[in-house]
Coordinates of C-alpha atoms (C1' of nucleotides) and ligand atoms in Angstrom, one line a residue:
Chain A
M1241 CA -26.2 39.9 -15.0
A1242 CA -24.6 42.5 -17.8
I1243 CA -22.9 45.8 -16.5
F1244 CA -25.5 48.1 -17.8
S1245 CA -29.4 47.7 -17.8
K1246 CA -31.1 46.9 -20.9
T1247 CA -32.4 50.5 -20.6
C1248 CA -28.9 51.9 -20.7
E1249 CA -27.8 49.5 -23.4
Y1250 CA -30.4 50.5 -25.7
A1251 CA -29.7 54.3 -25.0
M1252 CA -26.4 54.0 -25.7
R1253 CA -26.8 52.0 -29.3
A1254 CA -29.4 54.5 -30.2
V1255 CA -27.4 57.6 -29.1
F1256 CA -24.2 56.1 -31.5
Y1257 CA -26.6 55.8 -34.3
V1258 CA -28.6 59.0 -33.9
A1259 CA -25.2 60.8 -33.6
Q1260 CA -23.8 59.1 -36.8
R1261 CA -27.0 60.1 -39.0
S1262 CA -27.1 63.5 -37.3
H1263 CA -23.4 64.0 -38.6
E1264 CA -24.5 63.3 -42.1
G1265 CA -27.4 66.2 -41.3
S1266 CA -30.5 63.6 -40.8
R1267 CA -32.9 63.5 -38.2
V1268 CA -34.1 59.8 -37.6
G1269 CA -37.5 58.5 -36.6
I1270 CA -38.0 56.2 -33.7
K1271 CA -38.8 53.2 -36.3
E1272 CA -35.5 53.2 -38.1
I1273 CA -33.5 53.8 -35.1
A1274 CA -35.0 50.5 -33.6
E1275 CA -34.8 48.6 -36.3
H1276 CA -31.0 49.3 -36.6
I1277 CA -30.1 49.0 -33.1
N1278 CA -31.9 45.8 -32.5
S1279 CA -34.4 47.1 -30.0
P1280 CA -38.3 47.2 -29.1
E1281 CA -39.4 50.5 -30.9
P1282 CA -41.9 51.3 -28.1
F1283 CA -39.8 50.7 -25.1
L1284 CA -36.9 52.7 -27.0
A1285 CA -39.3 55.3 -27.7
K1286 CA -39.7 55.9 -23.7
I1287 CA -35.8 55.8 -23.3
L1288 CA -35.6 58.6 -25.7
Q1289 CA -38.5 60.5 -24.4
K1290 CA -36.7 60.7 -21.2
L1291 CA -33.3 61.8 -22.9
S1292 CA -35.2 64.3 -24.9
R1293 CA -36.9 65.8 -21.5
E1294 CA -33.7 66.5 -20.2
G1295 CA -32.3 68.2 -23.0
L1296 CA -29.7 65.1 -23.9
I1297 CA -31.2 64.4 -27.5
Q1298 CA -32.6 66.9 -29.5
S1299 CA -36.2 66.0 -31.4
V1300 CA -38.8 67.7 -33.4
K1301 CA -42.1 66.4 -34.3
G1302 CA -44.3 66.3 -37.4
P1303 CA -43.0 65.3 -41.1
N1304 CA -39.5 65.0 -41.6
G1305 CA -39.3 65.1 -37.7
G1306 CA -37.1 62.8 -35.6
F1307 CA -34.4 62.6 -33.4
Y1308 CA -30.9 64.3 -33.6
F1309 CA -28.0 66.0 -32.0
D1310 CA -26.9 69.6 -32.1
A1311 CA -23.3 70.3 -32.0
A1312 CA -23.0 70.8 -28.4
S1313 CA -25.1 67.5 -27.5
L1314 CA -22.4 65.4 -29.8
N1315 CA -19.6 66.4 -27.6
R1316 CA -21.4 65.4 -24.3
P1317 CA -19.6 62.4 -22.9
L1318 CA -21.5 59.1 -22.8
A1319 CA -21.8 59.4 -19.0
N1320 CA -24.5 61.9 -19.1
I1321 CA -26.7 59.4 -21.1
V1322 CA -25.6 56.5 -18.6
T1323 CA -26.4 58.9 -15.4
A1324 CA -29.6 59.9 -17.0
V1325 CA -30.8 56.6 -17.3
D1326 CA -29.0 54.3 -14.8
G1327 CA -28.3 57.0 -12.1
D1328 CA -24.7 57.3 -10.6
N1329 CA -24.5 54.0 -9.1
I1330 CA -21.9 52.6 -11.4
F1331 CA -19.7 55.9 -10.8
T1332 CA -19.9 55.8 -6.7
G1333 CA -21.2 52.7 -5.4
C1334 CA -20.0 49.8 -3.5
G1335 CA -19.2 46.6 -5.6
L1336 CA -20.5 44.6 -2.6
G1337 CA -23.9 46.6 -2.6
L1338 CA -23.1 48.2 0.6
T1339 CA -25.4 51.3 0.9
Y1340 CA -22.3 53.7 0.3
C1341 CA -18.4 53.1 -0.6
S1342 CA -16.1 54.6 1.9
E1343 CA -12.5 54.9 2.4
S1344 CA -12.5 54.7 6.1
N1345 CA -14.9 51.7 6.2
P1346 CA -14.3 49.8 3.2
C1347 CA -15.8 46.3 1.9
P1348 CA -13.2 43.7 1.3
L1349 CA -13.3 44.4 -2.2
H1350 CA -12.9 48.0 -2.0
E1351 CA -9.3 48.8 -3.0
D1352 CA -9.9 46.3 -6.4
F1353 CA -13.3 47.6 -7.0
K1354 CA -12.1 51.0 -7.1
K1355 CA -10.0 50.3 -10.0
V1356 CA -13.1 48.9 -11.8
R1357 CA -15.0 52.0 -11.3
N1358 CA -12.7 54.1 -12.1
Q1359 CA -11.8 52.5 -15.4
I1360 CA -15.5 52.5 -16.2
T1361 CA -15.9 56.4 -15.2
H1362 CA -12.7 57.1 -17.5
M1363 CA -14.3 55.5 -20.5
L1364 CA -17.9 56.7 -20.1
N1365 CA -16.0 60.4 -19.6
H1366 CA -13.8 60.0 -22.4
T1367 CA -16.2 58.9 -25.0
T1368 CA -18.1 61.6 -26.5
I1369 CA -21.6 60.6 -27.9
G1370 CA -20.3 61.9 -31.4
K1371 CA -17.1 59.9 -30.9
F1372 CA -17.7 57.0 -33.2
N1373 CA -19.2 58.9 -36.1
M1374 CA -16.5 58.3 -38.6
G1375 CA -16.1 54.2 -37.4
L1376 CA -20.0 53.8 -37.8
I1377 CA -20.2 55.4 -41.0
K1378 CA -17.2 53.4 -42.4
G1379 CA -18.9 50.3 -40.7
K1380 CA -16.1 49.6 -38.6
F1381 CA -18.2 49.5 -35.8
T1382 CA -21.7 47.8 -35.5
L1383 CA -24.7 48.2 -33.2
N1384 CA -26.8 45.5 -33.9
K1385 CA -26.2 41.7 -34.1
Chain B
M420 CA -28.3 50.0 -11.7
A421 CA -25.2 48.1 -9.8
I422 CA -22.6 46.0 -11.8
F423 CA -23.8 42.9 -9.9
S424 CA -27.2 41.6 -9.1
K425 CA -28.6 42.1 -5.4
T426 CA -28.3 38.1 -5.7
C427 CA -24.8 38.2 -6.3
E428 CA -23.8 40.8 -3.9
Y429 CA -25.7 39.1 -0.9
A430 CA -23.8 35.8 -2.3
M431 CA -20.2 37.3 -2.4
R432 CA -21.0 39.0 1.4
A433 CA -22.4 35.9 2.7
V434 CA -19.4 33.8 1.1
F435 CA -16.7 36.4 2.9
Y436 CA -18.6 36.3 6.6
V437 CA -18.8 32.5 6.2
A438 CA -15.2 32.0 5.5
Q439 CA -14.0 34.1 8.3
R440 CA -15.8 32.1 10.6
S441 CA -14.8 29.0 9.0
H442 CA -11.3 30.2 9.5
E443 CA -12.1 30.2 12.9
G444 CA -13.6 26.9 13.0
S445 CA -17.2 27.3 13.2
R446 CA -20.3 26.6 11.2
V447 CA -22.7 29.5 10.7
G448 CA -26.8 29.0 10.2
I449 CA -28.5 31.2 7.9
K450 CA -30.0 33.5 10.1
E451 CA -26.7 34.9 11.5
I452 CA -25.5 35.3 8.4
A453 CA -28.3 37.0 7.2
E454 CA -28.0 39.6 10.6
H455 CA -24.4 40.1 9.7
I456 CA -24.4 40.9 6.1
N457 CA -27.5 42.6 6.2
S458 CA -29.7 40.7 3.5
P459 CA -33.1 39.1 3.7
E460 CA -32.6 35.8 5.2
P461 CA -35.0 33.5 3.3
F462 CA -33.8 34.9 0.1
L463 CA -30.3 34.4 1.2
A464 CA -30.9 30.7 2.2
K465 CA -32.2 30.2 -1.4
I466 CA -28.8 31.6 -2.6
L467 CA -26.6 29.5 -0.4
Q468 CA -28.9 26.6 -1.1
K469 CA -27.9 26.9 -4.8
L470 CA -24.0 27.2 -3.9
S471 CA -24.3 24.1 -1.7
R472 CA -26.1 22.1 -4.5
E473 CA -22.7 23.0 -6.7
G474 CA -20.6 22.3 -4.3
L475 CA -19.0 25.5 -3.5
I476 CA -20.2 26.0 -0.4
Q477 CA -20.5 23.2 2.5
S478 CA -23.2 22.6 4.8
V479 CA -24.5 20.4 7.4
K480 CA -28.2 20.0 8.5
G481 CA -28.9 19.6 12.5
P482 CA -28.1 21.0 15.8
N483 CA -24.8 22.6 15.6
G484 CA -25.2 22.7 11.8
G485 CA -24.8 25.3 9.2
F486 CA -22.8 26.7 6.6
Y487 CA -18.8 26.3 6.4
F488 CA -16.1 26.2 4.0
D489 CA -13.3 23.6 3.8
A490 CA -10.1 24.2 2.9
A491 CA -10.3 23.4 -0.7
S492 CA -13.3 25.7 -0.9
L493 CA -11.7 28.8 0.9
N494 CA -9.1 28.6 -2.0
R495 CA -11.5 29.1 -4.7
P496 CA -11.7 32.1 -6.8
L497 CA -14.9 34.6 -6.1
A498 CA -15.4 34.2 -9.7
N499 CA -16.7 30.8 -9.0
I500 CA -19.4 32.5 -6.7
V501 CA -20.5 35.1 -9.4
T502 CA -20.4 32.6 -12.3
A503 CA -22.8 30.4 -10.3
V504 CA -25.1 33.1 -9.6
D505 CA -24.9 35.4 -12.2
G506 CA -23.7 33.5 -15.2
D507 CA -20.6 34.5 -17.0
N508 CA -22.2 37.6 -19.0
I509 CA -20.1 39.8 -16.9
F510 CA -16.7 37.8 -18.3
T511 CA -17.5 37.7 -21.4
G512 CA -20.3 39.8 -22.9
C513 CA -20.5 43.1 -24.7
G514 CA -20.8 46.4 -23.0
L515 CA -23.7 47.6 -25.4
G516 CA -25.6 44.5 -24.8
L517 CA -25.2 43.1 -28.2
T518 CA -25.7 39.2 -28.4
Y519 CA -21.8 38.6 -28.0
C520 CA -18.6 40.4 -28.1
S521 CA -16.4 40.1 -30.9
E522 CA -12.8 41.6 -32.2
S523 CA -13.6 41.2 -35.5
N524 CA -17.3 42.7 -35.5
P525 CA -17.1 45.2 -32.5
C526 CA -19.3 47.7 -31.2
P527 CA -18.1 51.1 -30.5
L528 CA -17.0 50.6 -27.0
H529 CA -15.3 47.2 -27.6
E530 CA -11.7 48.4 -26.8
D531 CA -12.3 50.5 -23.9
F532 CA -14.9 47.9 -22.4
K533 CA -12.5 44.9 -23.0
K534 CA -10.2 46.8 -20.3
V535 CA -13.4 47.2 -17.8
R536 CA -14.0 43.4 -18.3
N537 CA -10.4 42.5 -18.1
Q538 CA -9.9 44.3 -14.8
I539 CA -13.3 42.5 -13.5
T540 CA -12.2 39.3 -14.5
H541 CA -9.0 39.8 -13.0
M542 CA -10.5 40.9 -9.7
L543 CA -12.8 38.0 -9.2
N544 CA -10.3 35.5 -10.4
H545 CA -7.4 36.7 -8.0
T546 CA -9.2 37.2 -4.9
T547 CA -10.3 33.8 -3.1
I548 CA -13.1 33.5 -0.7
G549 CA -10.7 33.0 2.3
K550 CA -8.6 36.1 1.2
F551 CA -9.8 38.4 3.9
N552 CA -10.5 36.5 6.7
M553 CA -7.6 38.1 8.8
G554 CA -8.8 41.5 7.8
L555 CA -12.4 40.9 8.4
I556 CA -11.4 39.0 12.0
K557 CA -9.2 42.5 12.8
G558 CA -12.2 44.5 11.7
K559 CA -10.2 45.9 8.9
F560 CA -13.4 45.4 6.6
T561 CA -17.1 45.6 7.0
L562 CA -19.7 43.4 5.4
N563 CA -22.9 45.4 6.7
K564 CA -23.3 49.4 6.3
Chain C
dA470 C1' -56.8 75.9 -42.9
dT471 C1' -56.3 70.9 -43.5
dA472 C1' -54.1 67.0 -43.8
dA473 C1' -50.5 63.7 -42.9
dT474 C1' -46.5 62.7 -40.0
dA475 C1' -43.9 61.7 -35.9
dA476 C1' -42.9 62.6 -31.2
dA477 C1' -45.1 63.2 -26.2
dA478 C1' -47.6 61.2 -22.9
dG479 C1' -50.7 58.1 -20.3
dA480 C1' -52.2 53.7 -19.2
dT481 C1' -51.4 48.6 -19.4
dA482 C1' -49.4 44.2 -19.9
dA483 C1' -45.6 40.9 -19.3
dA484 C1' -41.2 39.1 -17.5
dA485 C1' -37.7 39.0 -14.4
dA486 C1' -35.4 39.8 -10.1
dT487 C1' -36.2 40.0 -5.5
dA488 C1' -38.7 38.4 -1.5
dT489 C1' -41.3 35.3 1.8
dC490 C1' -43.9 31.4 3.6
dT491 C1' -44.4 26.3 4.5
dT492 C1' -43.3 21.9 4.5
dT493 C1' -40.1 18.3 4.4
dT494 C1' -35.3 16.0 5.4
dA495 C1' -31.3 15.1 7.6
dT496 C1' -28.1 15.5 11.9
dT497 C1' -27.2 15.6 16.5
dA498 C1' -27.9 15.1 21.4
dT499 C1' -30.7 13.0 24.7
Chain D
dA433 C1' -36.0 5.7 19.7
dT434 C1' -37.5 10.8 20.4
dA435 C1' -36.8 15.5 20.4
dA436 C1' -34.7 19.2 18.8
dT437 C1' -32.3 21.7 15.4
dA438 C1' -30.9 23.6 11.0
dA439 C1' -30.7 23.4 5.8
dA440 C1' -33.4 21.6 1.5
dA441 C1' -37.3 22.0 -1.3
dG442 C1' -41.6 24.2 -3.2
dA443 C1' -44.8 26.9 -3.6
dT444 C1' -46.3 31.8 -3.5
dA445 C1' -45.9 36.9 -3.3
dT446 C1' -44.2 41.4 -4.3
dT447 C1' -41.3 44.7 -6.8
dT448 C1' -38.7 46.1 -10.6
dT449 C1' -37.7 46.0 -15.1
dT450 C1' -38.7 45.2 -19.8
dA451 C1' -42.4 45.9 -23.2
dT452 C1' -46.6 47.3 -25.6
dC453 C1' -50.9 50.3 -26.8
dT454 C1' -53.7 54.0 -27.4
dT455 C1' -54.5 59.0 -27.4
dT456 C1' -52.5 63.7 -27.5
dT457 C1' -49.6 67.2 -29.3
dA458 C1' -46.8 69.7 -32.4
dT459 C1' -44.7 70.3 -36.9
dT460 C1' -44.6 70.6 -41.8
dA461 C1' -46.5 70.3 -46.6
dT462 C1' -50.3 71.3 -49.2
Ligands
LIG547 S1 -16.6 50.2 0.5 FE1 -17.0 48.3 -1.2 S2 -16.3 49.2 -3.0 FE2 -15.7 50.7 -1.5
LIG548 S1 -18.5 43.9 -29.1 FE1 -19.1 45.2 -27.6 S2 -17.6 44.6 -26.0 FE2 -17.0 43.5 -27.6

DNA sequence: ATAATAAAAGATAAAAATATCTTTTATTAT
DNA sequence: ATAATAAAAGATATTTTTATCTTTTATTAT
């Protein structure tokens, strides 16, 4: 069990890859994205379709078409992608799976888990989609291994 | 998507409930546990069977039988339960789902994600199975809502 | 206009996680 | 010994997640 679903992992990797290529001024086809982030192509297509419908990623059909991010989208927090794909349970849910988390009627893990949740929230709110463009271009980071 | 699998959530809740009752000197039947932690009984049975096989929880069959923890088991970290049920991905895995996490060839989230992972690890290693017994007995914590 | 390209949409399929049911085995009390 | 109890084990079912395939629609270049 990983923290994020496969769907969400693919989404985040794809988003970072497309962001980097957008920064360079290109659009990217689904095939190229899938190859570079090591994900099943048709499954990734579905994920990006969803993000596209929600306006989180830009796309154009036809020759020279593909996915890209405009300036506004590059500045969105990764949290938006996660929420679109996995919902907001990771930001608000109970660590022991109770139907809701509450301060006044907490589960045993509540105090400790809150810290974990806050750190995740901080991480996803403070990393923008375009944050790692330079690092990715310079080969400082990897998206497929 | 929650941090832990349903299986793991039920396991943790069950373990806290049984620990509390063990502290009071009782054994608890699967039915009673399932009712008190609000989980599907036969599914929970499978989970506890697994923990039992691994020696993480004690059980006896027959009349007055049920599950309980001995003193040594009460002092084990919750991490042992999580590992038995969900494996160790949550302690070592990559946040973006790459096949392994590495310092020298990191994913973009690596630095931030490491902190999250460390906090989860700390939480699960420092809470023992019996840690919340008093709080549970006094009704300070809940396991079903 | 036409042909080529690439995403969008819809329909299926496979695998994994979650859940249930039935039979067997061990333990205890009588 | 016997009957009652409760977990263990094995087989099966359902649901959700992950993955694939086919058809349609929009865009671009010629
Ligand atoms: S009640 Fe469980 S994390 Fe808040
Ligand atoms: S490489 Fe992704 S978390 Fe370490």
